[in-house]
XYZ file of C-alpha atoms in Angstrom:
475
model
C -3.899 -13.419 -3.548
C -4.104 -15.211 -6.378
C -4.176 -14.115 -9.700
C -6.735 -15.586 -12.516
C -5.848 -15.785 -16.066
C -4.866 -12.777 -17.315
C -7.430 -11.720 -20.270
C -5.933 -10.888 -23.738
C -7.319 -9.467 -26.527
C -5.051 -10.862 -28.882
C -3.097 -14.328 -29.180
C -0.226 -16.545 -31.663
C -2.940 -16.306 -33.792
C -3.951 -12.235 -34.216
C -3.162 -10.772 -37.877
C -1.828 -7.721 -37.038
C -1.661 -6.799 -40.498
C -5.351 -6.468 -40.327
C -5.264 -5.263 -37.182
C -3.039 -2.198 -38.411
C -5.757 -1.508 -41.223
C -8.690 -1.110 -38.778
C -6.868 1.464 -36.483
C -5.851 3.179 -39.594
C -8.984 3.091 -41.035
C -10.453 4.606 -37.549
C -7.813 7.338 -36.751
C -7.836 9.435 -40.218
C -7.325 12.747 -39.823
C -6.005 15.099 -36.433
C -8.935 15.065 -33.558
C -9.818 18.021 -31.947
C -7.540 18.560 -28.351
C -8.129 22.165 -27.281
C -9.588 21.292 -23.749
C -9.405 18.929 -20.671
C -12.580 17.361 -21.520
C -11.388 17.273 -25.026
C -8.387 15.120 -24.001
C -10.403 12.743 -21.570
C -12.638 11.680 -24.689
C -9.969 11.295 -26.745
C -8.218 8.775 -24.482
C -10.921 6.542 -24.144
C -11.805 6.529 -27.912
C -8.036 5.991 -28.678
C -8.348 2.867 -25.907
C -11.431 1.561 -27.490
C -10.503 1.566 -30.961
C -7.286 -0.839 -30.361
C -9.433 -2.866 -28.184
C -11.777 -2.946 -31.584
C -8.912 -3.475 -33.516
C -6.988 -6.440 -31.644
C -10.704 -8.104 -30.992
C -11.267 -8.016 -34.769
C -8.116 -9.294 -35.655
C -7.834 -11.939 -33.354
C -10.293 -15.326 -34.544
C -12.003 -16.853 -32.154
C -10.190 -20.002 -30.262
C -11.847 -22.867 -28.024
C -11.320 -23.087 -24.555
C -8.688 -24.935 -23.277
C -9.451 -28.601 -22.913
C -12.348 -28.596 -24.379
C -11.456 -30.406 -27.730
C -13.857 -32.590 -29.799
C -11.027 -34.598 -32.028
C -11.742 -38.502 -31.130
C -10.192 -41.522 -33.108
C -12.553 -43.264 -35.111
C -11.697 -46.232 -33.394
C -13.062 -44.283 -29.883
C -16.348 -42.929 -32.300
C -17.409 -46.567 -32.600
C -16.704 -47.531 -28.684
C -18.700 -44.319 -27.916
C -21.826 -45.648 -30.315
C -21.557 -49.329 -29.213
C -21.697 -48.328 -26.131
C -24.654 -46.162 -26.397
C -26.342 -49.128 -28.202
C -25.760 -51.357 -25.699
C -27.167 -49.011 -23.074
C -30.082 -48.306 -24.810
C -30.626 -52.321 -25.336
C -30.485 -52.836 -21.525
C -32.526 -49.958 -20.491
C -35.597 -51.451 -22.454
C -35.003 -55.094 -21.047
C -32.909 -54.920 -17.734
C -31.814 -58.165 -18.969
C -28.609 -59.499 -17.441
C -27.019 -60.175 -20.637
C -27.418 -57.217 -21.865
C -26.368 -55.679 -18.663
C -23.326 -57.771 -19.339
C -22.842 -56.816 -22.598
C -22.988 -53.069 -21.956
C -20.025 -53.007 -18.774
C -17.875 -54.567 -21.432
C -18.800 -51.914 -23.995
C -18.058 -49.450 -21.279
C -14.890 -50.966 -19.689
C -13.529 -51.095 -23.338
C -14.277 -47.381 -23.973
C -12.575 -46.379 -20.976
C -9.486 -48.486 -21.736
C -9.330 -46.861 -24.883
C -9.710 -43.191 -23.370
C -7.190 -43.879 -20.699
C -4.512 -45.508 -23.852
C -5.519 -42.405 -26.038
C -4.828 -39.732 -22.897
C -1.035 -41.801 -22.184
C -0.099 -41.624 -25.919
C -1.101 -38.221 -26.380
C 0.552 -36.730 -22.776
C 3.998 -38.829 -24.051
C 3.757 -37.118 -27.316
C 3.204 -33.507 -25.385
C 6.336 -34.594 -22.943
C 8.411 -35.873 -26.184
C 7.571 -32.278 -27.831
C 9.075 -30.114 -25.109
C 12.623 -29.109 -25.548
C 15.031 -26.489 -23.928
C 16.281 -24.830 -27.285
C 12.389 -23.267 -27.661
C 11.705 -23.015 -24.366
C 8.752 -24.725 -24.025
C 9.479 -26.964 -21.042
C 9.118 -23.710 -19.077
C 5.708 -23.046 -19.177
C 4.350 -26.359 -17.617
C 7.382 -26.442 -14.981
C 6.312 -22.552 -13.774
C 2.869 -24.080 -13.490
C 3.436 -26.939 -11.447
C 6.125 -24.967 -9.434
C 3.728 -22.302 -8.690
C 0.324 -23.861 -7.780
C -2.623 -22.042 -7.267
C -3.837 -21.206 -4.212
C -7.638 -19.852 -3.388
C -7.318 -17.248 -0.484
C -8.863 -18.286 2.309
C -11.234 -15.955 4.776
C -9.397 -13.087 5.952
C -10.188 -10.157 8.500
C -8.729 -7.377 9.711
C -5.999 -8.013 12.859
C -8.186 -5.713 15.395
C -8.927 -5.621 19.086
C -11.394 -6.991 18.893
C -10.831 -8.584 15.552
C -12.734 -7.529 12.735
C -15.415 -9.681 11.174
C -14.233 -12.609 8.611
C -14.593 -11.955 4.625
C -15.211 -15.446 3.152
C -17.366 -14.012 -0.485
C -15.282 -12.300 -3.455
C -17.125 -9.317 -3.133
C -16.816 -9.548 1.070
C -13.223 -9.460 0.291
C -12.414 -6.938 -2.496
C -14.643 -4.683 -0.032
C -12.064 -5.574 2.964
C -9.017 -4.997 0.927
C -10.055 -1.532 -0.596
C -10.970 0.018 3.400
C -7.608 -1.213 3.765
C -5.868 0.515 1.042
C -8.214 3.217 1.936
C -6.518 3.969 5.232
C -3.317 2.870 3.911
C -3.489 6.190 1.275
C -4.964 8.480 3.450
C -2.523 11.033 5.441
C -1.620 11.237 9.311
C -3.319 14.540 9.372
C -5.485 16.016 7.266
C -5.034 19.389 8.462
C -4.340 22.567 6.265
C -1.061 24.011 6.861
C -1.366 27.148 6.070
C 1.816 28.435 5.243
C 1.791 26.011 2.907
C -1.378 26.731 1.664
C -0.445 30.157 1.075
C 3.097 29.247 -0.774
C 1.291 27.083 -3.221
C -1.478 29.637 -3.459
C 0.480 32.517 -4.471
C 2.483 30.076 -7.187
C 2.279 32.101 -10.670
C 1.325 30.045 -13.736
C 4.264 29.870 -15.990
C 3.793 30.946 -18.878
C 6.663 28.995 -20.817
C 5.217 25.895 -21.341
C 7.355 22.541 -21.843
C 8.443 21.789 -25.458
C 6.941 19.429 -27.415
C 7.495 16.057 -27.963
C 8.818 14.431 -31.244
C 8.162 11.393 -32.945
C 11.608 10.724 -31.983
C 10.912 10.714 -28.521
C 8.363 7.970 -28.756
C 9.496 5.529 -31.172
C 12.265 5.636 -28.721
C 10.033 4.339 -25.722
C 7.965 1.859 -27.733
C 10.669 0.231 -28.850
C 11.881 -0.193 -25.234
C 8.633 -1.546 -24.195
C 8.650 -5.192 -22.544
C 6.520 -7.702 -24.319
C 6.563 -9.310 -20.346
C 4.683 -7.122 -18.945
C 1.130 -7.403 -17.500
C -1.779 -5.845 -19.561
C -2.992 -2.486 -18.263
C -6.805 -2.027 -16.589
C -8.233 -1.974 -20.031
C -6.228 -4.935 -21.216
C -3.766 -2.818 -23.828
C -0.119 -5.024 -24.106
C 3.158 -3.334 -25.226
C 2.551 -5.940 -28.176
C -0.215 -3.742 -29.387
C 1.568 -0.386 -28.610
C 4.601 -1.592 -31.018
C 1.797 -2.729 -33.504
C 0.813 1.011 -34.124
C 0.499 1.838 -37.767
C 2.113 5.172 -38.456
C -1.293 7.124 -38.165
C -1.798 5.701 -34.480
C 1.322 7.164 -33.778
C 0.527 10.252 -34.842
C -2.552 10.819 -32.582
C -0.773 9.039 -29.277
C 1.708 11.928 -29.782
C -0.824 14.718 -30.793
C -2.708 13.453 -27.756
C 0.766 13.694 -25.405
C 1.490 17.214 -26.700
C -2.036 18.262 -25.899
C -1.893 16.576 -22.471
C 1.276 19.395 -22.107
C -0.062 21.923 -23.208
C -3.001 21.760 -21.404
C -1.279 21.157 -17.874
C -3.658 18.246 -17.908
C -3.478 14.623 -16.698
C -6.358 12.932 -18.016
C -8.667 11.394 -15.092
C -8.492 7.457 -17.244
C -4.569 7.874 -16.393
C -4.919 8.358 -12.571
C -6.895 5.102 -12.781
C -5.478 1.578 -11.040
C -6.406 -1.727 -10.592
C -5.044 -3.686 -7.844
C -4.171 -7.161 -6.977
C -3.433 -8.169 -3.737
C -0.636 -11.024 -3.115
C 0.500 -12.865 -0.006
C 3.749 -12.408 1.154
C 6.162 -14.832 1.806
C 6.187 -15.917 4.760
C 2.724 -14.161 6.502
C -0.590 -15.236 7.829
C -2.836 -15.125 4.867
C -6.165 -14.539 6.848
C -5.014 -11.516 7.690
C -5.690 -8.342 5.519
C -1.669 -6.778 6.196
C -0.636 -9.980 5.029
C -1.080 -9.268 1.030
C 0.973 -6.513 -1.147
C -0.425 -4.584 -3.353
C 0.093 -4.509 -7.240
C -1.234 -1.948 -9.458
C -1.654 -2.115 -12.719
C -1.398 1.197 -14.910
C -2.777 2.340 -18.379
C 0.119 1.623 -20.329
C -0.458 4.631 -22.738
C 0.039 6.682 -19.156
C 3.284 5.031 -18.210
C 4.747 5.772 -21.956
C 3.966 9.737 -21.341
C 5.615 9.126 -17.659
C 8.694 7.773 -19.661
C 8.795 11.164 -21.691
C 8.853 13.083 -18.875
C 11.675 11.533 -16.763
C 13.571 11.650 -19.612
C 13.374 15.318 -19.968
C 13.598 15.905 -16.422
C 16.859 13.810 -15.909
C 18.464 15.207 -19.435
C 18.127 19.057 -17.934
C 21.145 20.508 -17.606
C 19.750 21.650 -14.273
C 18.814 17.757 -12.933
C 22.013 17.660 -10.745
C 20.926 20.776 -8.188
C 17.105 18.983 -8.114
C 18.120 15.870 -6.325
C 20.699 15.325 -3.363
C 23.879 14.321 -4.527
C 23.817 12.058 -1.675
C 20.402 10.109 -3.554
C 20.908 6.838 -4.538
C 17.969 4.937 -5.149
C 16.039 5.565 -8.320
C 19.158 6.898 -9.322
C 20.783 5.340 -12.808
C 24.544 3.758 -12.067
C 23.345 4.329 -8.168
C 23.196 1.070 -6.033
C 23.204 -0.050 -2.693
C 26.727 -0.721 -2.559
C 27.878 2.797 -2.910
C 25.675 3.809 0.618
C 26.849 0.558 2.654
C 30.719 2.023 1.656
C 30.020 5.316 2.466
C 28.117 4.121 5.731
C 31.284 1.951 6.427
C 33.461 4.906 5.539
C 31.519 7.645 7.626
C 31.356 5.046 10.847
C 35.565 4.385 10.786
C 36.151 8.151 10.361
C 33.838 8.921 12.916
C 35.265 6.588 15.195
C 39.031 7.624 14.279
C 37.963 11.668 15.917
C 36.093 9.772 18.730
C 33.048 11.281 18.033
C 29.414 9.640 18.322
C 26.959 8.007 15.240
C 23.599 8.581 15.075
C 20.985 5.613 14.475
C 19.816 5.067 11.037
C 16.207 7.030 10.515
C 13.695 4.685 8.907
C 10.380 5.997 7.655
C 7.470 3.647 7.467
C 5.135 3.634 4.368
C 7.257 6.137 3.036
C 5.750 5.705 -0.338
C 2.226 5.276 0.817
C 2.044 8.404 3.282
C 3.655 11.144 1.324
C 1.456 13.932 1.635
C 0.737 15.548 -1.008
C 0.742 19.253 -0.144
C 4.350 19.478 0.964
C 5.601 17.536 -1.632
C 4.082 19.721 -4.017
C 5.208 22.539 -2.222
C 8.981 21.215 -2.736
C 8.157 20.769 -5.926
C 7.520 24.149 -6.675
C 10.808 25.019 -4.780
C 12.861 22.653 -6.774
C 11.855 21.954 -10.367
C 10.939 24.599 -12.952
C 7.386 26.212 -12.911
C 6.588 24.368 -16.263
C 6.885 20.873 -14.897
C 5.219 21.574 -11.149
C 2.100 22.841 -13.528
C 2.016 19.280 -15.393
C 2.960 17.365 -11.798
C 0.341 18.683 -10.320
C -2.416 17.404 -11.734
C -0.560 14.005 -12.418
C -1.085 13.558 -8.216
C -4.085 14.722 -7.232
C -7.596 12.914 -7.448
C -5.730 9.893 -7.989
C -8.068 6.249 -7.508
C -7.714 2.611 -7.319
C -9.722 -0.397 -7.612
C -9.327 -3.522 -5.934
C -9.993 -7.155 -8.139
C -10.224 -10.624 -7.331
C -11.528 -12.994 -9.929
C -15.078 -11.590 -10.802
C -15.216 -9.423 -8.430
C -14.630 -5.378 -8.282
C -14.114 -3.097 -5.238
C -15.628 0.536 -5.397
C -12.977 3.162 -6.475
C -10.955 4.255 -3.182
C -9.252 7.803 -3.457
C -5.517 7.784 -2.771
C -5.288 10.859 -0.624
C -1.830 10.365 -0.079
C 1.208 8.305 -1.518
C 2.760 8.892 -4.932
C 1.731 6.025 -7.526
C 2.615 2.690 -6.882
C 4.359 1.065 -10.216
C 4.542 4.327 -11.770
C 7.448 5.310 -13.847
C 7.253 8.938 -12.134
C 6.365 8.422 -9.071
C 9.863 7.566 -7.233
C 11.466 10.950 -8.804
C 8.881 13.740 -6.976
C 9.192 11.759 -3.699
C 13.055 12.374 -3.814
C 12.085 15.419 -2.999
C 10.680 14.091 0.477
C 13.615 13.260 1.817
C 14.628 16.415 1.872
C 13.633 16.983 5.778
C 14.942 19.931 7.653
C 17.213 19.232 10.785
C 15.356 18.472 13.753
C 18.260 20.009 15.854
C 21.029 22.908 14.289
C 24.401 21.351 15.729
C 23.388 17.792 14.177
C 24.437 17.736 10.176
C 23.400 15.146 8.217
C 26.374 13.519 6.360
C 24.837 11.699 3.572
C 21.460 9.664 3.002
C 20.073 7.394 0.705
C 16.312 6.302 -0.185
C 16.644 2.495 -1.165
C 13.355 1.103 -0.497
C 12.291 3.938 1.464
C 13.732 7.096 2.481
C 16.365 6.417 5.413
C 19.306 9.003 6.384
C 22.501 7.187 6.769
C 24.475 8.318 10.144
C 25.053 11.795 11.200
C 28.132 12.959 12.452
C 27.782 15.093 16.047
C 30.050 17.099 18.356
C 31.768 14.575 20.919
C 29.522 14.965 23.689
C 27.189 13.050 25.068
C 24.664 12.359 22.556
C 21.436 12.362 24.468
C 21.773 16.602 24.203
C 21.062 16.156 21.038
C 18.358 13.457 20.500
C 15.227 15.000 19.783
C 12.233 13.993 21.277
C 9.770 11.676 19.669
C 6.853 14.453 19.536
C 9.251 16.878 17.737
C 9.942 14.096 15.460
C 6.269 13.166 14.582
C 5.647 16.739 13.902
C 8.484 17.611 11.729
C 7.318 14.487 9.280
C 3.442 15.212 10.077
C 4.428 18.716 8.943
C 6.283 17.789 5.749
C 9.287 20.002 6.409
């Protein structure tokens, strides 16, 4: 789909020396965080007053293109012109009819010289060493494309979606069934397990000031604005006192075991990918933009999770995606290395295991379940809350989908949401004699070849209804 121009709230032109002042004229003092509904307020306040702030400081600008600098020379065509018109409207004489095409043939000489000389002069301006020739080759690389009508691909086939609104409402029943599980069942084992979890009482240390100058200053300019428009730009902008309540407000949000509900919130674009039928709904990825604020506490997190002394025994040593110094390298050699060895004993290989919407389908029960099994109590407690009653929005220019709950799936372009669904993967055997060797989650979680007894292999393939209910199951 294609994506409109992205709204800022600030430009070249924002004084962010001002716009420093207003947030620290706004923020005085420590607000009051002692409960969830404490913590929701404060978030939104917080987001409107840099909103406030970079509107204030940012002056007003013109539209593009719509610039009202003419030559004098082309001020007195334009008013000869309008003379002359004026002459031959109250005669219709066909001199003066004369006399006003020439006015008008002149003035559009001189607007079509004017536009040459000033596109040369843009041209002449660009240069490499600035960068500035970029900008209008990406443009003209990258033209925009209006999506046509789409529809679902159904027997029979759905009906078409030509409107905005007709297709925001498309694409959001499509997420809709995207992020909902294979079975909503109770299992209630599993219910009981997570039932019978004890709150810890340690709760997670607190964060330093440290810690977060630390992930501001890694923030990427690039990046797309979050659903209420706040840029990494005006994150590293933060006066000292705005600093102070974003990390009196992340403490809170630990020690309250409490992700606030503006965090769980996501907009989503759909694009085309390369390649597909764009009248069809499948045909478009999903992109979701998250409060940026949210992603920075994310960032805090992983940090402490993967600086435990602990980490190594939470995720499989065989894990290499969303791994740091992990690639895809290091499973093709082991794959290559497992395969020869195997080969070398004359024993058999298994088929690679691929699991669909990995991401997408993750249900959220067992994973929390392993969860609880794997980390410490203090971080399931915070975890918890960071998946459930999660919702999205679908936009397309003016247009705005209702909210669709994600009732599966862990966050798409979250900073956390690869590291719980490691956990996942973690699948029991669907047969004792078969012993998974190794496996790695690249895009998805896949298990890399298994090594088996030599004998003949169809003993020990399972069945495809034992399969569905050992990943239906979570296990």
């Amino acid at each position: 789909m294609t994506k409109g121009p992205t709204p800022r709230l600030h430009n070249s032109r924002t004084d962010w020396h001002r716009y420093k002042s207003e947030i620290s004229n706004q923020v005085n003092g420590e607000w009051k965080l002692k409960t969830r509904e404490d913590i929701d307020a404060a978030v939104t306040k917080f987001t409107n007053i840099l909103q406030q702030a970079a509107h204030l400081a940012t002056p007003a600008t013109n539209p593009r293109g719509m610039s009202t600098y003419l030559p004098s020379k082309i001020k007195c065509l334009v008013a000869l012109k309008r003379k002359a018109r004026a002459t031959w409207q109250k005669t219709h004489g066909p001199e003066d009819r004369r006399i006003f095409n020439n006015a008008s043939n002149k003035l559009k000489t001189a607007l079509h010289t004017m536009r040459n000389e000033n596109f040369t002069t843009y041209v002449s301006s660009l240069s490499y060493s600035d960068h500035s020739i970029w900008k209008p080759i990406k443009s003209r690389r990258k033209p925009r494309l209006q999506v046509p009508p789409i529809r679902k691909n159904t027997t029979p086939p759905g009906p078409w979606a030509k409107s905005d609104d007709d297709k925001v409402k498309l694409f959001a029943s499509h997420l809709a069934e995207v992020y909902t599980p294979h079975s909503n069942t109770p299992d209630p084992d599993v219910e009981s397990m997570l039932a019978n979890h004890t709150k810890c009482l340690a709760k997670t240390r607190p964060l330093n000031a440290s810690d977060l100058n630390q992930v501001i200053k890694k923030l990427s300019s690039t990046k797309a604005p979050d659903p209420d428009h706040i840029t990494a730009q005006m994150i590293q902008e933060l006066p000292p006192s705005g600093q102070k309540i974003l990390l009196q407000l992340y403490n809170a949000i630990l020690r309250l075991e409490y992700w606030p509900t503006k965090f769980k919130q996501a907009r989503v674009i759909m694009i085309l990918k390369p390649g597909k039928q764009p009248t069809e709904v499948t045909s478009y990825r999903p992109i979701s933009l998250l409060s940026i604020i949210s992603k920075m506490l994310e960032k805090l997190l992983l940090h402490r999770l993967l600086s435990d002394p602990h980490s190594q025994d939470w995720i499989p040593s065989r894990q290499f995606g969303f791994r740091k110094a992990h690639s895809t390298i290091q499973p093709c050699q082991l794959l290559t290395t497992i395969i020869n060895k195997t080969l070398e004993d004359h024993q058999y290989c298994s088929a690679v295991l691929d699991i669909s919407q990995a991401f997408d389908k993750v249900w959220h029960r067992g994973l929390l379940l392993k969860i609880q099994q794997t980390l410490p109590p203090n971080y399931f407690n915070i975890l918890q809350p960071y998946l459930q009653t999660r919702q999205l929005v679908v936009t397309y220019n003016n247009s705005t989908s209702q909210p669709v709950h994600m009732l599966s799936g862990v966050p798409q372009g979250s900073v956390l949401g690869p590291f719980p669904n490691l956990h996942s993967t973690r699948l029991t055997s669907l047969n004792p004699q078969i012993q998974p060797s190794a496996h790695s989650l690249m895009t998805q979680p896949s298990y890399l070849p298994t090594q088996i007894p030599s004998q003949p292999l169809q003993t020990y393939k399972p069945t495809s209804k034992a399969l569905r209910n050992e990943l239906a199951n979570g296990k």
